[in-house]
């Protein structure tokens, strides 16, 4: 039983603040992802939870116990590193057994546990091999196995899938998620790949430059990003951003992008109250833009195809509207060559209006 | 609290041990340095004098001998400057040759597929396994026959030969670390392999060359046995000249220590200048990606 | 402007990833991708074309003249390495100028070309910086700049996007494609990422262990893979495969897998003719399968939910079909719990059948 609670956690390296007053609560048995670009403080946070770094300020609680002064060994956690860190001179079985030797179990018990873990991870066949003889996927599973074998309170994973090729990564994502659900262990997972986070996590903590941006379930992070950074970071292809100025004309409240205008009158109360400036950023995801080769309605905006990227049964079109470049997803059957003209409409329910100055999402 | 107490005790013990080791290693150098500033009287005082008035007379003795001549007491220059010049010339030349050729050879070993490459590398390494002094007599005979006795070139060739194997091995490690894509990009850009080497690989190899140069320099600078055996007056190096000081009126420790301090200076200065490159250079080649 | 042609090229000696009897013809201005897993020999082919490796047998033609014995400098090709290979001790300006300096062009011309290329790639503000101070994306653009500045006959790209983070990779894909189109040079591009290959190429050569499996346009490769390997390699998530046997019963033909059968009476002629025996593999893409809570047609198959992977704009449902994992694309808000029973239906026109022994496509 292990909740992990982080209170006002701060870490400074000299003058640089790597982690800034982080507050986070990881529920027991859940998988929480620390997501963010490199340098955002996620690995530092993980290392502080592990005990490999000492916090400058703040407290870390594992299972309601303050663990700041405990060494990593005393915290009953297991960590899987980005580079597996397997002992090259030992066989897979010996690698798996190694953490247990420190715990003074009998030889019999150790063997049983190793067998058990090997079965769960489908690595029973390679128990007698050495790390240099393993494929990347197998090595990764051994690294995970070595973490599981101890049955710690909390699992910490530091970008474990980054070094695998695309296909293996896709496979391991599903496996890891299933494994975590089966084992029912509290897991904290660090990654910069937003797809991994969305696929696997129960909750995602998006971080940027040491500060927590949003901590929520994946659907909310995707559908209701709190600010510009989160909106732009989650989603592939990424959300389109269009700079606009809010103007009033003919009693209507419009967002003017320089090339086209969008009537936002129905949201005018909310917008007028919450906007700190009339410079806004219009955010809309590629899948919420409908593109057609002919004009759909009076509000359709025309655009020129800049690049077409076919992806099997769909295609990503990059469209040029004046100085803006917008991406949209269309079925592969649509005729869209470079330079041709298309008309687009935005799905009005899925628009995000972001305040230019504060970068927070209003709608 | 427990944890920090234990930590402090361990730290103190570690500190004491390091301090003791440092004292043991540094003391001879300290002693030499201090002695060079003492008068003869102070030098032999028992118990040893820690505080004394320093004198520069030993340093003057290094460069000037005071003779009784027909003019009375006149100072004449010693030959120390010649010996110093010899040492510098011979050492720097051999270092330049061994690092230069060593780097080129290392590049070939690193980039090209040669038949029996491993055998060659082992062979080169094996020349270091032999204590140089084992070949002292044969070298002496060879040199005498070839007329290389008492020549600068003789010692330069000798030191180059000793250092070359070391240089090849050191530099191969460094060059292995330099991605070959750099010179490949240069070749695609339009440079021949040699120009690509000079333009793309060499700048990256400089730190390794600096580190290698320092080690080769130290070896050549301090070499005694071969220099003693092969040199006459013209090619004599400083270490040999120091050994000969003994022959005169008792052992002039002041003169010896002062000479040593002077002789030490160039190497210390050189290493100090290369310091930045040295640390990076020593560990660089050892870490395999 | 040049065709590149490889005729029966073999490279075995001293090559980590050998190439056998490789024949390929890239048309002028065409963007051809060498796609394959690591070890398939795509980098070897690239290096052979560049002149960094010597052929064992066969010929390489650049612009219809034999290039076998030419040095890299004489072949007039440009290469962008996976690790960019920028000269670390030279500024961006000097890096870009390097190919022109090698050809001893006058300084004023060099200056003009460097500024022009920097403009196109939007790196003009970085001209005085050293590579060590650049971000991954910036370094990559400098590497591309160094390649295009000479206006060579052929561009060779060796997995240039692999070292970039996910967001930048998506962005640079579109940029590279657009750039190639604008500059109009023959391009040979090696990658293991099939999404890159699909979105950017005019034609893809799928490689495995030194041989070409199929050389066609992306849509043909996607819709009509010639064999099992190509079908499994292209497409994210990958095609689902089920082992089955062809049998006839009561005047009808079936493909029989362990837990279900599919009526293939209308295809029986083709299957009997082209199949070497009755052991076959059924292939269907995740996007060509529909999921419902009850059977839709009499060919619907009952399965059990393994795990649900949300992916932002849609989700992947992993199902347990006769002990194997079967992936289906489902809409974003699809809800399913592990262990639930659902029914899947295949889109018949999109089914593929492969001969199990030879791997070749039957349908």
Short mmCIF file of N, CA and C in Angstrom, two decimals, chain A residues 20 42 149 239:
data_model
loop_
_atom_site.label_atom_id
_atom_site.label_comp_id
_atom_site.label_asym_id
_atom_site.label_seq_id
_atom_site.Cartn_x
_atom_site.Cartn_y
_atom_site.Cartn_z
N UNK A 20 10.48 23.34 -9.05
CA UNK A 20 10.00 24.53 -8.32
C UNK A 20 8.70 24.26 -7.60
N UNK A 42 11.56 16.56 -14.74
CA UNK A 42 10.86 15.33 -14.41
C UNK A 42 11.81 14.25 -13.90
N UNK A 149 10.95 -8.00 -9.19
CA UNK A 149 11.23 -9.17 -8.38
C UNK A 149 11.25 -8.87 -6.89
N UNK A 239 -1.54 20.54 -31.84
CA UNK A 239 -2.62 21.48 -32.02
C UNK A 239 -2.15 22.66 -32.87
#
